[in-house]
Short mmCIF file of C-alpha atoms and ligand atoms in Angstrom, two decimals:
data_model
loop_
_atom_site.label_atom_id
_atom_site.label_comp_id
_atom_site.label_asym_id
_atom_site.label_seq_id
_atom_site.Cartn_x
_atom_site.Cartn_y
_atom_site.Cartn_z
CA UNK Q 1076 -19.61 5.70 -25.52
CA UNK Q 1077 -17.94 9.01 -24.62
CA UNK Q 1078 -15.20 8.66 -22.02
CA UNK Q 1079 -13.90 11.83 -20.42
CA UNK Q 1080 -10.76 12.15 -18.32
CA UNK Q 1081 -9.36 15.19 -16.52
CA UNK Q 1082 -5.71 15.75 -15.63
CA UNK Q 1083 -4.67 18.27 -12.96
CA UNK Q 1084 -0.96 19.13 -13.13
CA UNK Q 1085 0.70 19.00 -16.55
CA UNK Q 1086 4.36 18.74 -15.67
CA UNK Q 1087 6.53 15.87 -16.84
CA UNK Q 1088 4.12 13.33 -15.37
CA UNK Q 1089 0.71 14.77 -16.27
CA UNK Q 1090 1.80 15.50 -19.84
CA UNK Q 1091 3.21 11.95 -20.18
CA UNK Q 1092 -0.10 10.46 -19.00
CA UNK Q 1093 -1.95 12.72 -21.46
CA UNK Q 1094 0.37 11.68 -24.30
CA UNK Q 1095 -0.06 7.97 -23.55
CA UNK Q 1096 -3.85 8.32 -23.40
CA UNK Q 1097 -3.97 10.20 -26.70
CA UNK Q 1098 -1.54 7.87 -28.53
CA UNK Q 1099 -3.46 4.81 -27.32
CA UNK Q 1100 -6.80 6.38 -28.23
CA UNK Q 1101 -8.06 5.51 -24.76
CA UNK Q 1102 -10.45 8.43 -24.22
CA UNK Q 1103 -12.83 10.58 -26.23
CA UNK Q 1104 -12.25 13.78 -24.26
CA UNK Q 1105 -9.34 15.00 -22.19
CA UNK Q 1106 -9.56 18.05 -19.89
CA UNK Q 1107 -6.24 19.72 -19.02
CA UNK Q 1108 -5.75 21.92 -15.94
CA UNK Q 1109 -2.54 23.39 -14.54
CA UNK Q 1110 -1.85 26.26 -12.19
CA UNK Q 1111 0.26 27.60 -15.04
CA UNK Q 1112 -2.44 28.26 -17.67
CA UNK Q 1113 0.15 28.90 -20.38
CA UNK Q 1114 1.59 25.44 -19.82
CA UNK Q 1115 -1.84 23.80 -20.06
CA UNK Q 1116 -2.55 25.73 -23.27
CA UNK Q 1117 0.82 24.66 -24.71
CA UNK Q 1118 0.09 21.00 -23.91
CA UNK Q 1119 -3.35 21.35 -25.47
CA UNK Q 1120 -1.87 22.67 -28.74
CA UNK Q 1121 1.01 20.19 -28.73
CA UNK Q 1122 -1.30 17.19 -28.22
CA UNK Q 1123 -3.74 18.54 -30.81
CA UNK Q 1124 -0.91 18.72 -33.37
CA UNK Q 1125 -0.81 14.89 -33.39
CA UNK Q 1126 -4.47 14.45 -34.21
CA UNK Q 1127 -4.16 14.40 -38.01
CA UNK Q 1128 -1.60 11.58 -37.76
CA UNK Q 1129 -3.62 9.31 -35.47
CA UNK Q 1130 -6.40 6.88 -36.29
CA UNK Q 1131 -8.18 7.76 -33.02
CA UNK Q 1132 -9.78 11.07 -32.18
CA UNK Q 1133 -9.39 12.69 -28.78
CA UNK Q 1134 -10.94 16.06 -28.10
CA UNK Q 1135 -8.41 18.05 -26.05
CA UNK Q 1136 -10.10 20.59 -23.77
CA UNK Q 1137 -8.62 23.00 -21.24
CA UNK Q 1138 -9.90 24.81 -18.19
CA UNK Q 1139 -8.33 27.98 -16.79
CA UNK Q 1140 -7.00 27.47 -13.28
CA UNK Q 1141 -8.90 30.37 -11.73
CA UNK Q 1142 -12.23 29.60 -13.46
CA UNK Q 1143 -14.62 27.15 -11.87
CA UNK Q 1144 -13.75 23.69 -13.13
CA UNK Q 1145 -17.09 22.95 -14.81
CA UNK Q 1146 -15.52 20.63 -17.39
CA UNK Q 1147 -14.66 18.14 -14.63
CA UNK Q 1148 -18.30 17.62 -13.67
CA UNK Q 1149 -18.95 14.75 -16.08
CA UNK Q 1150 -15.41 13.30 -16.17
CA UNK Q 1151 -15.19 9.56 -15.50
CA UNK Q 1152 -11.65 9.73 -14.14
CA UNK Q 1153 -9.48 12.50 -12.76
CA UNK Q 1154 -5.70 12.10 -12.75
CA UNK Q 1155 -4.07 14.08 -9.93
CA UNK Q 1156 -0.45 14.89 -10.81
CA UNK Q 1157 0.46 18.43 -9.67
CA UNK Q 1158 3.72 18.85 -7.79
CA UNK Q 1159 7.17 20.34 -7.86
CA UNK Q 1160 9.84 17.97 -9.12
CA UNK Q 1161 12.62 20.42 -8.22
CA UNK Q 1162 12.20 19.25 -4.59
CA UNK Q 1163 13.17 15.68 -5.49
CA UNK Q 1164 15.95 16.93 -7.76
CA UNK Q 1165 17.41 18.76 -4.72
CA UNK Q 1166 17.12 15.53 -2.71
CA UNK Q 1167 19.89 14.05 -4.84
CA UNK Q 1168 22.33 16.39 -3.10
CA UNK Q 1169 21.51 14.68 0.22
CA UNK Q 1170 22.76 11.35 1.57
CA UNK Q 1171 19.28 9.84 1.83
CA UNK Q 1172 16.99 11.14 -0.91
CA UNK Q 1173 13.37 10.57 0.05
CA UNK Q 1174 10.05 11.40 -1.66
CA UNK Q 1175 8.60 12.24 1.77
CA UNK Q 1176 10.42 15.58 1.53
CA UNK Q 1177 7.89 16.66 -1.10
CA UNK Q 1178 5.10 16.36 1.50
CA UNK Q 1179 4.79 19.95 2.65
CA UNK Q 1180 4.56 21.28 -0.90
CA UNK Q 1181 2.17 18.53 -2.01
CA UNK Q 1182 -0.05 18.95 1.07
CA UNK Q 1183 -0.35 22.67 0.27
CA UNK Q 1184 -1.40 21.77 -3.27
CA UNK Q 1185 -3.99 19.29 -1.97
CA UNK Q 1186 -5.40 21.97 0.35
CA UNK Q 1187 -5.70 24.39 -2.56
CA UNK Q 1188 -7.04 21.97 -5.17
CA UNK Q 1189 -9.46 19.76 -3.20
CA UNK Q 1190 -12.09 22.52 -2.70
CA UNK Q 1191 -11.95 23.27 -6.42
CA UNK Q 1192 -12.55 19.59 -7.24
CA UNK Q 1193 -15.49 19.54 -4.81
CA UNK Q 1194 -16.95 22.73 -6.30
CA UNK Q 1195 -16.76 21.17 -9.79
CA UNK Q 1196 -19.17 18.40 -8.61
CA UNK Q 1197 -16.77 15.81 -10.05
CA UNK Q 1198 -18.18 12.42 -9.15
CA UNK Q 1199 -15.91 9.89 -10.83
CA UNK Q 1200 -12.74 8.07 -9.80
CA UNK Q 1201 -9.52 9.87 -8.83
CA UNK Q 1202 -6.13 8.37 -9.69
CA UNK Q 1203 -3.51 10.15 -7.60
CA UNK Q 1204 0.15 10.20 -8.65
CA UNK Q 1205 1.65 13.14 -6.73
CA UNK Q 1206 4.39 12.24 -4.21
CA UNK Q 1207 4.68 11.16 -1.51
CA UNK Q 1208 2.00 9.07 -3.17
CA UNK Q 1209 0.48 7.18 -0.21
CA UNK Q 1210 0.40 10.16 2.17
CA UNK Q 1211 -0.96 12.49 -0.50
CA UNK Q 1212 -3.77 10.15 -1.54
CA UNK Q 1213 -4.69 9.61 2.13
CA UNK Q 1214 -4.92 13.38 2.67
CA UNK Q 1215 -6.65 14.05 -0.64
CA UNK Q 1216 -9.37 11.51 0.16
CA UNK Q 1217 -10.03 13.28 3.46
CA UNK Q 1218 -10.58 16.60 1.68
CA UNK Q 1219 -12.58 15.55 -1.39
CA UNK Q 1220 -16.24 14.55 -1.34
CA UNK Q 1221 -15.64 10.99 -2.53
CA UNK Q 1222 -15.78 7.62 -0.79
CA UNK Q 1223 -12.52 5.82 -0.07
CA UNK Q 1224 -12.99 3.31 -2.91
CA UNK Q 1225 -13.39 6.10 -5.48
CA UNK Q 1226 -9.85 7.35 -5.02
CA UNK Q 1227 -6.56 5.51 -5.07
CA UNK Q 1228 -2.90 6.12 -5.85
CA UNK Q 1229 -0.55 4.52 -8.36
CA UNK Q 1230 1.18 3.03 -5.29
CA UNK Q 1231 3.91 0.51 -6.09
CA UNK Q 1232 2.70 -0.23 -9.63
CA UNK Q 1233 5.70 1.50 -11.21
CA UNK Q 1234 8.07 -0.02 -8.62
CA UNK Q 1235 6.66 -3.44 -9.54
CA UNK Q 1236 7.42 -2.87 -13.23
CA UNK Q 1237 10.95 -1.89 -12.18
CA UNK Q 1238 11.28 -5.08 -10.13
CA UNK Q 1239 10.07 -7.18 -13.08
CA UNK Q 1240 12.65 -5.52 -15.32
CA UNK Q 1241 15.44 -6.10 -12.76
CA UNK Q 1242 14.51 -9.79 -12.40
CA UNK Q 1243 14.24 -10.34 -16.15
CA UNK Q 1244 17.59 -8.58 -16.73
CA UNK Q 1245 19.25 -10.69 -14.02
CA UNK Q 1246 17.83 -13.98 -15.31
CA UNK Q 1247 17.95 -12.96 -18.98
CA UNK Q 1248 14.32 -13.94 -19.48
CA UNK Q 1249 11.16 -12.27 -20.73
CA UNK Q 1250 9.67 -9.66 -18.41
CA UNK Q 1251 6.26 -11.13 -19.27
CA UNK Q 1252 7.14 -14.39 -17.47
CA UNK Q 1253 7.40 -12.56 -14.15
CA UNK Q 1254 4.55 -12.17 -11.66
CA UNK Q 1255 4.54 -10.67 -8.20
CA UNK Q 1256 4.61 -7.39 -6.35
CA UNK Q 1257 6.58 -4.66 -4.73
CA UNK Q 1258 4.43 -3.57 -1.79
CA UNK Q 1259 4.16 -0.85 0.86
CA UNK Q 1260 5.02 2.82 0.51
CA UNK Q 1261 5.90 4.20 -2.93
CA UNK Q 1262 9.07 5.38 -1.25
CA UNK Q 1263 12.10 4.28 0.69
CA UNK Q 1264 10.28 1.69 2.86
CA UNK Q 1265 8.88 -0.22 -0.12
CA UNK Q 1266 9.92 -3.86 -0.38
CA UNK Q 1267 9.75 -6.65 -2.93
CA UNK Q 1268 7.48 -9.35 -1.55
CA UNK Q 1269 9.63 -12.16 -2.92
CA UNK Q 1270 7.15 -14.76 -1.68
CA UNK Q 1271 4.74 -13.42 -4.35
CA UNK Q 1272 7.28 -13.38 -7.19
CA UNK Q 1273 7.22 -16.21 -9.73
CA UNK Q 1274 9.19 -16.67 -12.95
CA UNK Q 1275 7.29 -18.84 -15.41
CA UNK Q 1276 5.36 -20.17 -12.43
CA UNK Q 1277 8.50 -21.06 -10.40
CA UNK Q 1278 8.77 -19.27 -7.02
CA UNK Q 1279 11.65 -16.77 -7.10
CA UNK Q 1280 12.66 -17.82 -3.59
CA UNK Q 1281 13.24 -21.37 -4.92
CA UNK Q 1282 15.24 -20.07 -7.88
CA UNK Q 1283 17.31 -17.89 -5.56
CA UNK Q 1284 18.14 -20.88 -3.35
CA UNK Q 1285 19.07 -23.24 -6.18
CA UNK Q 1286 20.95 -20.66 -8.29
CA UNK Q 1287 22.49 -18.69 -5.40
CA UNK Q 1288 20.83 -15.46 -6.49
CA UNK Q 1289 21.33 -12.46 -4.23
CA UNK Q 1290 17.83 -10.99 -4.11
CA UNK Q 1291 19.11 -7.89 -2.31
CA UNK Q 1292 21.12 -6.87 -5.39
CA UNK Q 1293 18.07 -7.18 -7.63
CA UNK Q 1294 15.91 -5.29 -5.13
CA UNK Q 1295 18.44 -2.46 -4.85
CA UNK Q 1296 18.48 -2.06 -8.64
CA UNK Q 1297 14.71 -1.77 -8.82
CA UNK Q 1298 14.00 0.31 -5.69
CA UNK Q 1299 16.56 2.97 -6.64
CA UNK Q 1300 15.25 3.17 -10.22
CA UNK Q 1301 13.55 6.55 -9.83
CA UNK Q 1302 16.69 8.15 -8.37
CA UNK Q 1303 18.88 6.82 -11.20
CA UNK Q 1304 16.47 8.37 -13.71
CA UNK Q 1305 16.08 11.70 -11.86
CA UNK Q 1306 19.86 12.03 -11.55
CA UNK Q 1307 20.17 11.71 -15.33
CA UNK Q 1308 17.19 13.58 -16.80
CA UNK Q 1309 15.81 15.46 -13.81
CA UNK Q 1310 12.44 13.71 -13.66
CA UNK Q 1311 10.68 10.46 -14.52
CA UNK Q 1312 7.97 10.44 -17.17
CA UNK Q 1313 7.73 7.50 -19.62
CA UNK Q 1314 7.14 4.74 -17.06
CA UNK Q 1315 4.68 6.70 -14.96
CA UNK Q 1316 2.95 8.05 -18.09
CA UNK Q 1317 2.09 4.55 -19.28
CA UNK Q 1318 1.32 3.41 -15.73
CA UNK Q 1319 -1.21 6.24 -15.39
CA UNK Q 1320 -2.77 5.53 -18.78
CA UNK Q 1321 -3.00 1.78 -18.08
CA UNK Q 1322 -4.81 2.40 -14.79
CA UNK Q 1323 -7.19 4.93 -16.39
CA UNK Q 1324 -8.00 2.33 -19.06
CA UNK Q 1325 -8.57 -0.35 -16.39
CA UNK Q 1326 -11.20 1.91 -14.81
CA UNK Q 1327 -12.86 2.92 -18.08
CA UNK Q 1328 -12.94 -0.67 -19.38
CA UNK Q 1329 -14.09 -2.11 -16.05
CA UNK Q 1330 -11.09 -4.46 -16.28
CA UNK Q 1331 -11.48 -5.87 -12.72
CA UNK Q 1332 -7.69 -6.27 -12.81
CA UNK Q 1333 -5.32 -6.41 -9.83
CA UNK Q 1334 -2.48 -3.88 -9.46
CA UNK Q 1335 -0.34 -3.01 -6.41
CA UNK Q 1336 -2.14 0.29 -5.87
CA UNK Q 1337 -2.23 2.65 -2.95
CA UNK Q 1338 -5.69 1.78 -1.63
CA UNK Q 1339 -7.20 2.24 1.82
CA UNK Q 1340 -6.14 -0.25 4.47
CA UNK Q 1341 -8.57 -0.29 7.38
CA UNK Q 1342 -6.06 -1.91 9.78
CA UNK Q 1343 -3.57 0.93 9.36
CA UNK Q 1344 -6.10 3.68 8.58
CA UNK Q 1345 -4.03 4.79 5.67
CA UNK Q 1346 -3.57 4.25 1.96
CA UNK Q 1347 -0.68 1.92 1.19
CA UNK Q 1348 0.57 -0.12 -1.79
CA UNK Q 1349 -1.25 -3.46 -1.74
CA UNK Q 1350 -2.81 -5.77 -4.36
CA UNK Q 1351 -6.04 -4.05 -5.34
CA UNK Q 1352 -8.69 -4.96 -7.90
CA UNK Q 1353 -10.06 -2.01 -9.86
CA UNK Q 1354 -12.81 -1.43 -12.36
CA UNK Q 1355 -15.49 1.10 -13.26
CA UNK Q 1356 -16.47 1.38 -9.59
CA UNK Q 1357 -12.91 2.26 -8.55
CA UNK Q 1358 -11.51 -0.08 -5.91
CA UNK Q 1359 -13.58 -3.27 -6.08
CA UNK Q 1360 -11.52 -5.34 -3.64
CA UNK Q 1361 -8.29 -5.26 -1.64
CA UNK Q 1362 -6.79 -8.75 -1.80
CA UNK Q 1363 -5.69 -10.42 1.43
CA UNK Q 1364 -1.91 -10.61 1.82
CA UNK Q 1365 -0.23 -13.94 2.46
CA UNK Q 1366 3.26 -12.72 3.31
CA UNK Q 1367 6.13 -14.33 5.16
CA UNK Q 1368 6.67 -13.08 8.73
CA UNK Q 1369 9.57 -10.87 7.62
CA UNK Q 1370 7.56 -9.39 4.75
CA UNK Q 1371 4.62 -8.73 7.06
CA UNK Q 1372 6.96 -6.81 9.37
CA UNK Q 1373 8.20 -4.76 6.43
CA UNK Q 1374 4.62 -4.03 5.40
CA UNK Q 1375 3.67 -3.01 8.97
CA UNK Q 1376 6.72 -0.73 9.14
CA UNK Q 1377 5.95 0.86 5.78
CA UNK Q 1378 2.29 1.52 6.67
CA UNK Q 1379 3.43 3.04 9.97
CA UNK Q 1380 5.68 5.49 8.10
CA UNK Q 1381 2.81 6.58 5.86
CA UNK Q 1382 0.45 6.99 8.82
CA UNK Q 1383 3.04 9.01 10.81
CA UNK Q 1384 3.62 11.30 7.86
CA UNK Q 1385 -0.09 11.87 7.38
CA UNK Q 1386 -0.23 12.96 11.03
CA UNK Q 1387 2.67 15.40 10.44
CA UNK Q 1388 0.76 17.43 7.83
CA UNK Q 1389 -0.79 20.02 10.22
CA UNK Q 1390 2.60 20.89 11.69
CA UNK Q 1391 4.26 20.95 8.26
CA UNK Q 1392 1.62 23.35 6.97
CA UNK Q 1393 1.98 25.55 10.04
CA UNK Q 1394 5.64 26.19 9.21
CA UNK Q 1395 6.34 29.13 6.92
CA UNK Q 1396 8.23 27.53 3.97
CA UNK Q 1397 10.29 30.72 3.51
CA UNK Q 1398 11.84 30.47 6.98
N1 NAD X 2832 3.59 8.00 -8.03
C1 NAD X 2832 4.61 7.83 -8.86
O1 NAD X 2832 4.97 6.69 -9.19
C2 NAD X 2832 5.31 9.06 -9.41
C3 NAD X 2832 6.23 8.95 -10.45
C4 NAD X 2832 6.84 10.12 -10.93
C5 NAD X 2832 6.55 11.35 -10.36
N2 NAD X 2832 5.65 11.42 -9.34
C6 NAD X 2832 5.26 12.69 -8.74
O2 NAD X 2832 4.37 13.35 -9.65
C7 NAD X 2832 4.36 14.75 -9.34
C8 NAD X 2832 4.57 15.56 -10.61
O3 NAD X 2832 5.87 15.35 -11.10
P1 NAD X 2832 6.39 16.20 -12.36
O4 NAD X 2832 7.72 15.69 -12.73
O5 NAD X 2832 5.32 16.28 -13.38
O6 NAD X 2832 6.53 17.64 -11.68
P2 NAD X 2832 6.70 19.05 -12.40
O7 NAD X 2832 7.33 19.97 -11.41
O8 NAD X 2832 7.32 18.86 -13.75
O9 NAD X 2832 5.20 19.50 -12.71
C9 NAD X 2832 4.24 19.75 -11.73
C10 NAD X 2832 3.13 20.53 -12.39
O10 NAD X 2832 2.12 20.77 -11.40
C11 NAD X 2832 1.66 22.10 -11.59
N3 NAD X 2832 1.06 22.56 -10.34
C12 NAD X 2832 1.66 22.96 -9.19
N4 NAD X 2832 0.75 23.33 -8.29
C13 NAD X 2832 -0.46 23.14 -8.87
C14 NAD X 2832 -1.79 23.34 -8.45
N5 NAD X 2832 -2.07 23.82 -7.24
N6 NAD X 2832 -2.80 23.03 -9.31
C15 NAD X 2832 -2.53 22.58 -10.56
N7 NAD X 2832 -1.28 22.37 -11.03
C16 NAD X 2832 -0.26 22.66 -10.19
C17 NAD X 2832 2.89 22.89 -12.00
O11 NAD X 2832 2.55 24.11 -12.66
C18 NAD X 2832 3.56 21.90 -12.93
O12 NAD X 2832 3.12 22.04 -14.26
C19 NAD X 2832 5.47 14.94 -8.30
O13 NAD X 2832 4.87 14.94 -7.03
C20 NAD X 2832 6.34 13.71 -8.50
O14 NAD X 2832 7.13 13.41 -7.38
C21 NAD X 2832 5.02 10.32 -8.86
#
């Protein structure tokens, strides 16, 4: 069966998702779109150069930014990854770097791109990556003609892989023995829900008590992961590239698998990172949380931050960015 995936925004992230999808032979057709047409064309040629060396066959298509996006009409999944990473690079010069500072720029992009998605008659599932992830996906859903369960963000999926790595490095064990989630905003208010974390089936909270493990140290190592990477190479790409491809595959294969995605939470009226089952129909189910009282407070706080920032968008867009 033909599977067709579109990617809007071919910077470090969009091109890494495209590369992972092509190398894994996950899709039959890929449609590339970027505001910078030359960049999209370059990615198209670069990805096509691999074809003779692969056992799979992905047709790499491209749509000019200013044309109508007709190639998106029959796409199954659309990856939304436009942005401007220089904003987060500049954040490293501040005392408290925060992805929320990308909001004004990303909200402008959403305003510009959403009508073009609607005009294309795209009717599949959107996977949103652009930061600040939870606020952007909340706003994007409001502007595109798709139901809430047909659009979700990568949420804390990447943060959860970072947490698993930090735990496995600390305990010197296989990363594959670790279950559990980082939840909340894909940002500074995220938290590791230690009550959900198990190592080979043993609750991490029990291990921490018996082995005097300082969970705060492990959490710090994982939650700051993106900033360590950006300070060294200027952007993150490999982890999010494979995260994006894995989630696209989960949709295409109707995996019915649970990831800590940014999905809609009716209590908070916002998208937020929470355990979410996805498949061909997009979000199939948001799993109920059984958190400790402290974790529930952290989750409430994180959702409040996302909601407040969504409400800030009109005033942010009213400000002339040049001033
Ligand atoms: N959710 C996550 O876990 C996660 C992880 C890494 C990065 N990100 C975010 O992903 C986004 C992209 O990061 P990057 O490093 O690729 O940035 P980048 O600056 O390298 O690339 C952004 C791309 O978007 C394009 N673009 C800008 N406006 C556009 C528009 N209106 N329509 C189409 N394309 C447009 C640019 O031309 C550029 O090619 C950022 O918001 C970044 O913070 C999210």
